[in-house]
PDB file of C-alpha atoms and ligand atoms in Angstrom:
ATOM      1  CA  MET B   1      14.049  -5.197 -37.981  1.00 97.00           C
ATOM      2  CA  LEU B   2      14.678  -8.858 -37.137  1.00 98.00           C
ATOM      3  CA  VAL B   3      15.478 -11.362 -39.857  1.00 98.00           C
ATOM      4  CA  ASP B   4      15.156 -15.140 -39.549  1.00 98.00           C
ATOM      5  CA  ILE B   5      17.317 -16.867 -42.142  1.00 98.00           C
ATOM      6  CA  HIS B   6      16.243 -20.498 -41.623  1.00 98.00           C
ATOM      7  CA  ASN B   7      12.767 -21.960 -41.121  1.00 98.00           C
ATOM      8  CA  HIS B   8      10.158 -24.193 -42.689  1.00 98.00           C
ATOM      9  CA  ILE B   9       7.101 -21.943 -42.760  1.00 98.00           C
ATOM     10  CA  LEU B  10       5.975 -22.539 -46.349  1.00 98.00           C
ATOM     11  CA  PRO B  11       2.954 -24.854 -46.258  1.00 98.00           C
ATOM     12  CA  GLY B  12       3.051 -28.335 -47.737  1.00 97.00           C
ATOM     13  CA  LEU B  13       6.592 -28.304 -49.122  1.00 97.00           C
ATOM     14  CA  ASP B  14       8.434 -30.336 -46.500  1.00 97.00           C
ATOM     15  CA  ASP B  15       8.257 -31.430 -42.858  1.00 97.00           C
ATOM     16  CA  GLY B  16       7.446 -27.877 -41.723  1.00 98.00           C
ATOM     17  CA  ALA B  17       4.009 -26.260 -41.866  1.00 98.00           C
ATOM     18  CA  GLN B  18       1.548 -28.725 -43.370  1.00 98.00           C
ATOM     19  CA  SER B  19      -1.221 -26.276 -44.286  1.00 98.00           C
ATOM     20  CA  MET B  20      -1.835 -22.553 -44.772  1.00 98.00           C
ATOM     21  CA  GLU B  21      -3.485 -22.494 -41.318  1.00 98.00           C
ATOM     22  CA  GLU B  22      -0.340 -23.923 -39.717  1.00 98.00           C
ATOM     23  CA  ALA B  23       1.830 -21.474 -41.658  1.00 98.00           C
ATOM     24  CA  ILE B  24      -0.261 -18.545 -40.402  1.00 98.00           C
ATOM     25  CA  LEU B  25      -0.003 -19.811 -36.811  1.00 98.00           C
ATOM     26  CA  LEU B  26       3.757 -20.152 -37.227  1.00 98.00           C
ATOM     27  CA  ALA B  27       3.938 -16.643 -38.723  1.00 98.00           C
ATOM     28  CA  THR B  28       2.045 -15.277 -35.716  1.00 98.00           C
ATOM     29  CA  ASN B  29       4.558 -17.026 -33.470  1.00 98.00           C
ATOM     30  CA  GLY B  30       7.352 -15.367 -35.467  1.00 98.00           C
ATOM     31  CA  VAL B  31       5.812 -11.928 -34.996  1.00 98.00           C
ATOM     32  CA  ALA B  32       5.495 -12.603 -31.247  1.00 98.00           C
ATOM     33  CA  ASN B  33       9.245 -13.263 -31.301  1.00 98.00           C
ATOM     34  CA  GLY B  34       9.873  -9.878 -32.872  1.00 97.00           C
ATOM     35  CA  VAL B  35      10.611 -11.250 -36.339  1.00 98.00           C
ATOM     36  CA  THR B  36       9.892  -8.838 -39.213  1.00 98.00           C
ATOM     37  CA  HIS B  37      11.459 -10.700 -42.168  1.00 98.00           C
ATOM     38  CA  ILE B  38      11.419 -14.430 -42.790  1.00 98.00           C
ATOM     39  CA  ILE B  39      13.604 -16.070 -45.379  1.00 98.00           C
ATOM     40  CA  ALA B  40      11.692 -19.291 -45.976  1.00 98.00           C
ATOM     41  CA  THR B  41      14.040 -22.232 -46.493  1.00 98.00           C
ATOM     42  CA  PRO B  42      12.302 -25.517 -47.360  1.00 98.00           C
ATOM     43  CA  HIS B  43      14.497 -28.605 -47.632  1.00 97.00           C
ATOM     44  CA  HIS B  44      15.997 -29.162 -51.051  1.00 95.00           C
ATOM     45  CA  LEU B  45      17.954 -32.086 -52.532  1.00 91.00           C
ATOM     46  CA  ASN B  46      17.835 -34.172 -49.373  1.00 87.00           C
ATOM     47  CA  ARG B  47      16.556 -37.724 -49.733  1.00 85.00           C
ATOM     48  CA  LYS B  48      12.928 -36.780 -49.089  1.00 93.00           C
ATOM     49  CA  TYR B  49      12.315 -33.327 -50.519  1.00 95.00           C
ATOM     50  CA  THR B  50      12.981 -31.429 -53.709  1.00 93.00           C
ATOM     51  CA  ASN B  51      11.709 -27.869 -53.914  1.00 95.00           C
ATOM     52  CA  SER B  52      12.683 -26.003 -57.048  1.00 93.00           C
ATOM     53  CA  SER B  53      13.212 -22.251 -56.992  1.00 95.00           C
ATOM     54  CA  THR B  54       9.970 -21.785 -58.976  1.00 95.00           C
ATOM     55  CA  GLU B  55       7.945 -23.789 -56.447  1.00 96.00           C
ATOM     56  CA  VAL B  56       9.474 -21.900 -53.531  1.00 97.00           C
ATOM     57  CA  LYS B  57       8.801 -18.503 -55.089  1.00 98.00           C
ATOM     58  CA  GLU B  58       5.157 -19.441 -55.768  1.00 98.00           C
ATOM     59  CA  ALA B  59       4.693 -20.663 -52.195  1.00 98.00           C
ATOM     60  CA  VAL B  60       6.240 -17.439 -50.869  1.00 98.00           C
ATOM     61  CA  ALA B  61       3.852 -15.325 -52.955  1.00 98.00           C
ATOM     62  CA  ASN B  62       0.836 -17.347 -51.739  1.00 98.00           C
ATOM     63  CA  LEU B  63       1.814 -17.089 -48.081  1.00 98.00           C
ATOM     64  CA  TYR B  64       2.603 -13.397 -48.347  1.00 98.00           C
ATOM     65  CA  ARG B  65      -0.835 -12.779 -49.896  1.00 98.00           C
ATOM     66  CA  GLU B  66      -2.517 -14.556 -46.964  1.00 98.00           C
ATOM     67  CA  LEU B  67      -0.444 -12.673 -44.404  1.00 98.00           C
ATOM     68  CA  SER B  68      -1.329  -9.342 -46.017  1.00 98.00           C
ATOM     69  CA  ARG B  69      -5.016 -10.284 -46.046  1.00 98.00           C
ATOM     70  CA  LYS B  70      -4.843 -10.990 -42.324  1.00 97.00           C
ATOM     71  CA  ASN B  71      -2.785  -7.857 -41.598  1.00 97.00           C
ATOM     72  CA  ILE B  72       0.098  -9.891 -40.167  1.00 98.00           C
ATOM     73  CA  PRO B  73       3.163  -7.645 -40.411  1.00 96.00           C
ATOM     74  CA  LEU B  74       5.703 -10.081 -41.769  1.00 98.00           C
ATOM     75  CA  LYS B  75       7.689 -10.114 -44.998  1.00 98.00           C
ATOM     76  CA  ILE B  76       8.436 -13.500 -46.548  1.00 98.00           C
ATOM     77  CA  LEU B  77      11.364 -14.069 -48.907  1.00 98.00           C
ATOM     78  CA  PRO B  78      12.457 -17.180 -50.777  1.00 98.00           C
ATOM     79  CA  GLY B  79      15.331 -19.487 -49.923  1.00 98.00           C
ATOM     80  CA  GLN B  80      16.266 -23.169 -49.687  1.00 97.00           C
ATOM     81  CA  GLU B  81      18.014 -25.390 -47.181  1.00 97.00           C
ATOM     82  CA  ILE B  82      20.223 -27.248 -49.604  1.00 96.00           C
ATOM     83  CA  HIS B  83      21.587 -30.667 -48.721  1.00 95.00           C
ATOM     84  CA  LEU B  84      25.230 -31.047 -49.674  1.00 95.00           C
ATOM     85  CA  THR B  85      25.086 -33.389 -52.669  1.00 89.00           C
ATOM     86  CA  ALA B  86      27.600 -34.509 -55.264  1.00 82.00           C
ATOM     87  CA  ASN B  87      26.066 -32.326 -57.985  1.00 85.00           C
ATOM     88  CA  ILE B  88      25.554 -29.181 -55.926  1.00 90.00           C
ATOM     89  CA  LEU B  89      27.942 -27.151 -58.095  1.00 89.00           C
ATOM     90  CA  GLU B  90      26.017 -27.850 -61.315  1.00 87.00           C
ATOM     91  CA  GLU B  91      22.745 -27.207 -59.477  1.00 86.00           C
ATOM     92  CA  LEU B  92      24.071 -23.870 -58.269  1.00 86.00           C
ATOM     93  CA  ASP B  93      24.179 -22.565 -61.806  1.00 81.00           C
ATOM     94  CA  ASN B  94      20.698 -23.723 -62.645  1.00 79.00           C
ATOM     95  CA  ASN B  95      18.093 -24.219 -60.007  1.00 80.00           C
ATOM     96  CA  LEU B  96      19.365 -23.185 -56.595  1.00 91.00           C
ATOM     97  CA  LEU B  97      18.100 -20.192 -54.665  1.00 95.00           C
ATOM     98  CA  THR B  98      20.351 -17.891 -52.730  1.00 97.00           C
ATOM     99  CA  LEU B  99      18.896 -16.636 -49.464  1.00 98.00           C
ATOM    100  CA  ALA B 100      16.309 -13.913 -50.071  1.00 98.00           C
ATOM    101  CA  ASN B 101      17.222 -14.387 -53.744  1.00 96.00           C
ATOM    102  CA  SER B 102      19.865 -11.739 -53.191  1.00 94.00           C
ATOM    103  CA  GLY B 103      22.621 -13.605 -55.030  1.00 94.00           C
ATOM    104  CA  LYS B 104      25.154 -14.012 -52.231  1.00 97.00           C
ATOM    105  CA  TYR B 105      24.439 -16.500 -49.406  1.00 98.00           C
ATOM    106  CA  ILE B 106      23.377 -20.139 -49.652  1.00 97.00           C
ATOM    107  CA  LEU B 107      22.186 -22.301 -46.785  1.00 98.00           C
ATOM    108  CA  ILE B 108      23.862 -25.714 -46.700  1.00 97.00           C
ATOM    109  CA  GLU B 109      22.898 -28.766 -44.696  1.00 96.00           C
ATOM    110  CA  LEU B 110      25.593 -31.385 -44.176  1.00 95.00           C
ATOM    111  CA  PRO B 111      24.756 -35.062 -43.619  1.00 90.00           C
ATOM    112  CA  ASN B 112      23.825 -35.803 -39.977  1.00 85.00           C
ATOM    113  CA  ASN B 113      26.624 -38.139 -38.981  1.00 85.00           C
ATOM    114  CA  HIS B 114      29.616 -37.509 -41.184  1.00 87.00           C
ATOM    115  CA  ILE B 115      31.383 -34.904 -43.265  1.00 93.00           C
ATOM    116  CA  PRO B 116      32.030 -35.782 -46.919  1.00 92.00           C
ATOM    117  CA  THR B 117      35.775 -35.709 -47.526  1.00 92.00           C
ATOM    118  CA  ASN B 118      35.502 -33.158 -50.339  1.00 92.00           C
ATOM    119  CA  THR B 119      33.479 -30.635 -48.310  1.00 95.00           C
ATOM    120  CA  LEU B 120      36.258 -28.045 -48.044  1.00 95.00           C
ATOM    121  CA  GLU B 121      36.863 -28.290 -51.790  1.00 95.00           C
ATOM    122  CA  VAL B 122      33.139 -27.910 -52.552  1.00 95.00           C
ATOM    123  CA  PHE B 123      32.930 -24.835 -50.298  1.00 96.00           C
ATOM    124  CA  PHE B 124      35.947 -23.427 -52.117  1.00 96.00           C
ATOM    125  CA  GLN B 125      34.266 -23.955 -55.503  1.00 95.00           C
ATOM    126  CA  ILE B 126      31.038 -22.388 -54.216  1.00 96.00           C
ATOM    127  CA  GLN B 127      33.006 -19.319 -53.147  1.00 96.00           C
ATOM    128  CA  LEU B 128      34.813 -19.180 -56.489  1.00 95.00           C
ATOM    129  CA  LYS B 129      31.388 -18.775 -58.063  1.00 93.00           C
ATOM    130  CA  GLY B 130      30.815 -15.749 -55.850  1.00 94.00           C
ATOM    131  CA  TYR B 131      28.586 -17.285 -53.187  1.00 96.00           C
ATOM    132  CA  ILE B 132      29.085 -17.600 -49.434  1.00 98.00           C
ATOM    133  CA  PRO B 133      28.078 -20.943 -47.867  1.00 98.00           C
ATOM    134  CA  ILE B 134      26.300 -20.916 -44.517  1.00 98.00           C
ATOM    135  CA  ILE B 135      26.455 -24.253 -42.682  1.00 98.00           C
ATOM    136  CA  VAL B 136      23.227 -24.904 -40.770  1.00 98.00           C
ATOM    137  CA  HIS B 137      23.118 -26.200 -37.206  1.00 97.00           C
ATOM    138  CA  PRO B 138      26.526 -27.926 -36.878  1.00 97.00           C
ATOM    139  CA  GLU B 139      25.403 -28.853 -33.361  1.00 96.00           C
ATOM    140  CA  ARG B 140      23.204 -31.517 -34.938  1.00 94.00           C
ATOM    141  CA  ASN B 141      26.108 -33.150 -36.772  1.00 93.00           C
ATOM    142  CA  ALA B 142      27.804 -35.834 -34.680  1.00 92.00           C
ATOM    143  CA  ALA B 143      31.077 -35.570 -36.626  1.00 92.00           C
ATOM    144  CA  LEU B 144      31.258 -31.804 -36.108  1.00 93.00           C
ATOM    145  CA  ARG B 145      30.430 -32.193 -32.423  1.00 94.00           C
ATOM    146  CA  ARG B 146      33.415 -34.520 -32.124  1.00 92.00           C
ATOM    147  CA  ASN B 147      35.697 -32.362 -34.246  1.00 92.00           C
ATOM    148  CA  LYS B 148      35.308 -28.658 -33.561  1.00 95.00           C
ATOM    149  CA  GLN B 149      38.638 -27.937 -35.191  1.00 95.00           C
ATOM    150  CA  LEU B 150      37.171 -29.049 -38.522  1.00 94.00           C
ATOM    151  CA  LEU B 151      34.401 -26.511 -38.126  1.00 96.00           C
ATOM    152  CA  TYR B 152      37.071 -23.911 -37.412  1.00 97.00           C
ATOM    153  CA  GLU B 153      38.801 -24.909 -40.686  1.00 96.00           C
ATOM    154  CA  PHE B 154      35.561 -24.368 -42.618  1.00 97.00           C
ATOM    155  CA  VAL B 155      35.128 -20.909 -41.080  1.00 98.00           C
ATOM    156  CA  ASN B 156      38.762 -20.043 -41.545  1.00 97.00           C
ATOM    157  CA  LYS B 157      38.285 -20.796 -45.249  1.00 97.00           C
ATOM    158  CA  GLY B 158      35.276 -18.516 -45.573  1.00 97.00           C
ATOM    159  CA  ALA B 159      32.195 -20.525 -44.600  1.00 98.00           C
ATOM    160  CA  LEU B 160      29.726 -19.105 -42.085  1.00 98.00           C
ATOM    161  CA  ILE B 161      27.816 -20.901 -39.335  1.00 98.00           C
ATOM    162  CA  GLN B 162      24.196 -20.790 -38.197  1.00 98.00           C
ATOM    163  CA  ILE B 163      23.132 -22.326 -34.901  1.00 98.00           C
ATOM    164  CA  THR B 164      19.545 -22.948 -33.932  1.00 98.00           C
ATOM    165  CA  ALA B 165      17.796 -20.948 -31.212  1.00 98.00           C
ATOM    166  CA  SER B 166      16.366 -24.067 -29.553  1.00 98.00           C
ATOM    167  CA  SER B 167      19.838 -25.650 -29.260  1.00 98.00           C
ATOM    168  CA  LEU B 168      21.262 -22.615 -27.515  1.00 98.00           C
ATOM    169  CA  ILE B 169      18.569 -22.502 -24.856  1.00 98.00           C
ATOM    170  CA  GLY B 170      18.810 -26.196 -24.064  1.00 97.00           C
ATOM    171  CA  VAL B 171      15.739 -27.641 -25.798  1.00 97.00           C
ATOM    172  CA  ASN B 172      17.923 -30.223 -27.576  1.00 96.00           C
ATOM    173  CA  GLY B 173      19.888 -31.295 -24.526  1.00 96.00           C
ATOM    174  CA  ARG B 174      22.681 -30.077 -22.294  1.00 97.00           C
ATOM    175  CA  SER B 175      25.620 -31.292 -24.359  1.00 96.00           C
ATOM    176  CA  ILE B 176      24.285 -29.588 -27.489  1.00 97.00           C
ATOM    177  CA  LYS B 177      23.697 -26.378 -25.551  1.00 98.00           C
ATOM    178  CA  LYS B 178      27.248 -26.540 -24.219  1.00 97.00           C
ATOM    179  CA  TYR B 179      28.630 -27.113 -27.712  1.00 97.00           C
ATOM    180  CA  THR B 180      26.820 -24.062 -29.128  1.00 98.00           C
ATOM    181  CA  LYS B 181      28.206 -21.914 -26.307  1.00 98.00           C
ATOM    182  CA  VAL B 182      31.737 -23.096 -27.063  1.00 98.00           C
ATOM    183  CA  LEU B 183      31.223 -22.174 -30.716  1.00 98.00           C
ATOM    184  CA  ILE B 184      30.082 -18.683 -29.712  1.00 98.00           C
ATOM    185  CA  LYS B 185      33.161 -18.234 -27.524  1.00 98.00           C
ATOM    186  CA  HIS B 186      35.398 -19.219 -30.452  1.00 98.00           C
ATOM    187  CA  ASN B 187      33.666 -16.776 -32.839  1.00 98.00           C
ATOM    188  CA  LEU B 188      32.363 -19.713 -34.840  1.00 98.00           C
ATOM    189  CA  VAL B 189      28.748 -18.547 -34.840  1.00 98.00           C
ATOM    190  CA  HIS B 190      27.533 -15.945 -37.310  1.00 98.00           C
ATOM    191  CA  PHE B 191      23.773 -16.404 -37.139  1.00 98.00           C
ATOM    192  CA  ILE B 192      21.121 -17.613 -34.755  1.00 98.00           C
ATOM    193  CA  ALA B 193      18.040 -18.803 -36.625  1.00 98.00           C
ATOM    194  CA  SER B 194      14.816 -20.505 -35.616  1.00 98.00           C
ATOM    195  CA  ASP B 195      14.692 -23.521 -37.951  1.00 98.00           C
ATOM    196  CA  ALA B 196      11.012 -23.311 -36.953  1.00 98.00           C
ATOM    197  CA  HIS B 197       8.810 -26.122 -38.257  1.00 98.00           C
ATOM    198  CA  HIS B 198       5.637 -26.007 -36.149  1.00 97.00           C
ATOM    199  CA  TYR B 199       3.997 -23.357 -33.960  1.00 97.00           C
ATOM    200  CA  VAL B 200       3.939 -25.702 -30.934  1.00 96.00           C
ATOM    201  CA  LYS B 201       6.457 -28.505 -31.521  1.00 97.00           C
ATOM    202  CA  ARG B 202       9.280 -26.482 -33.106  1.00 97.00           C
ATOM    203  CA  PRO B 203       8.468 -22.758 -32.747  1.00 97.00           C
ATOM    204  CA  PHE B 204      10.680 -19.724 -33.277  1.00 97.00           C
ATOM    205  CA  LEU B 205      12.231 -19.307 -29.794  1.00 97.00           C
ATOM    206  CA  LEU B 206      14.358 -16.436 -31.105  1.00 98.00           C
ATOM    207  CA  LYS B 207      13.300 -14.054 -28.357  1.00 98.00           C
ATOM    208  CA  LYS B 208      14.434 -16.469 -25.647  1.00 98.00           C
ATOM    209  CA  ALA B 209      17.652 -17.232 -27.500  1.00 98.00           C
ATOM    210  CA  TYR B 210      18.579 -13.560 -27.876  1.00 98.00           C
ATOM    211  CA  GLN B 211      17.690 -12.877 -24.241  1.00 98.00           C
ATOM    212  CA  TYR B 212      19.996 -15.744 -23.306  1.00 98.00           C
ATOM    213  CA  VAL B 213      22.829 -14.406 -25.502  1.00 98.00           C
ATOM    214  CA  LYS B 214      22.469 -10.956 -23.952  1.00 98.00           C
ATOM    215  CA  LYS B 215      22.610 -12.376 -20.406  1.00 98.00           C
ATOM    216  CA  ARG B 216      25.270 -15.051 -20.929  1.00 98.00           C
ATOM    217  CA  PHE B 217      27.462 -13.196 -23.446  1.00 98.00           C
ATOM    218  CA  SER B 218      26.737  -9.533 -24.282  1.00 98.00           C
ATOM    219  CA  GLU B 219      24.445  -7.130 -26.006  1.00 98.00           C
ATOM    220  CA  SER B 220      27.036  -6.668 -28.730  1.00 98.00           C
ATOM    221  CA  HIS B 221      26.773 -10.384 -29.521  1.00 98.00           C
ATOM    222  CA  VAL B 222      23.043  -9.892 -30.073  1.00 98.00           C
ATOM    223  CA  THR B 223      23.706  -6.900 -32.313  1.00 98.00           C
ATOM    224  CA  TYR B 224      26.336  -8.854 -34.260  1.00 98.00           C
ATOM    225  CA  TYR B 225      23.962 -11.761 -35.020  1.00 98.00           C
ATOM    226  CA  CYS B 226      21.068  -9.451 -35.915  1.00 98.00           C
ATOM    227  CA  GLU B 227      23.211  -7.313 -38.198  1.00 98.00           C
ATOM    228  CA  ASN B 228      24.690 -10.372 -39.896  1.00 98.00           C
ATOM    229  CA  ALA B 229      21.193 -11.669 -40.673  1.00 98.00           C
ATOM    230  CA  LYS B 230      20.344  -8.302 -42.236  1.00 98.00           C
ATOM    231  CA  HIS B 231      23.382  -8.644 -44.496  1.00 98.00           C
ATOM    232  CA  VAL B 232      21.986 -11.973 -45.672  1.00 98.00           C
ATOM    233  CA  LEU B 233      18.656 -10.331 -46.457  1.00 98.00           C
ATOM    234  CA  PHE B 234      20.314  -7.611 -48.525  1.00 98.00           C
ATOM    235  CA  GLY B 235      23.015  -9.831 -50.034  1.00 98.00           C
ATOM    236  CA  THR B 236      25.803  -7.639 -48.707  1.00 98.00           C
ATOM    237  CA  GLU B 237      29.092  -8.862 -47.251  1.00 97.00           C
ATOM    238  CA  PHE B 238      30.348  -8.270 -43.722  1.00 98.00           C
ATOM    239  CA  LEU B 239      33.565  -8.837 -41.825  1.00 97.00           C
ATOM    240  CA  PRO B 240      33.118 -11.790 -39.435  1.00 98.00           C
ATOM    241  CA  LEU B 241      34.857 -11.804 -36.056  1.00 98.00           C
ATOM    242  CA  PRO B 242      38.172 -13.724 -36.376  1.00 98.00           C
ATOM    243  CA  PRO B 243      37.614 -17.423 -35.607  1.00 98.00           C
ATOM    244  CA  VAL B 244      39.562 -18.990 -32.752  1.00 97.00           C
ATOM    245  CA  GLY B 245      40.849 -22.538 -33.261  1.00 95.00           C
ATOM    246  CA  PHE B 246      41.056 -25.464 -30.836  1.00 95.00           C
ATOM    247  CA  LYS B 247      44.312 -26.910 -29.592  1.00 79.00           C
ATOM    248  CA  LYS B 248      43.063 -30.465 -29.774  1.00 64.00           C
ATOM    249  CA  THR B 249      39.897 -32.318 -30.611  1.00 53.00           C
ATOM    250  CA  ARG B 250      37.788 -33.008 -27.556  1.00 52.00           C
ATOM    251  CA  HIS B 251      34.860 -35.351 -27.341  1.00 53.00           C
ATOM    252  CA  LEU B 252      31.679 -34.096 -25.809  1.00 49.00           C
TER     253      LEU B 252
HETATM  254 FE1  FE2 M 301      15.939 -26.662 -41.452  1.00 86.20          FE
END
């Protein structure tokens, strides 16, 4: 069982798959990477895209029907990649989807170049409501690349971190690859996900990423990330490895 907790496979909802054909090709790429369960996470509440829970669930049902018809052995579950907005707490009660609709984990995208000053407080409020926030690809956030200690603070206060497979194997540049490795060493990574958008331009790459983790770190790291993703699927909690802080902020 291999679970991908972040991707854009649902056709026509965002900048991911643009048609059912593209979604099927991306699904086939997922299967080739060993993926068995996909939690589909279209963008939500960012400046360009709004995808309500109802729309996401319908799109999941449509894609799953097509996959079954074509005998592609992949389960699809609903989710959202939620941009951190001012009204996220009110939205949480009404229209937001937890990952796999299991009531526990939510996928949160921070702005690209800065961290809103109230982020820690918002994460705290999210947790008070019984949810666990997962921050997506911090390696793509310039402010978090400059300030790893801040990321440590988020984790220390209960947030979890997902890095992207492509970043870890160097597709997004050497400095980003290096940053993701530092996060792994400091126990600041809880999930590796594909963030797949397109079967050629932004494919799954999970197989390569896990092979890299096994070679560069250990097999138990691979097991840890795979097991954590299963917990997200089932909505169960797990005990993360204790995060290790940084003595001082270093610039990449
Ligand atoms: Fe994404």
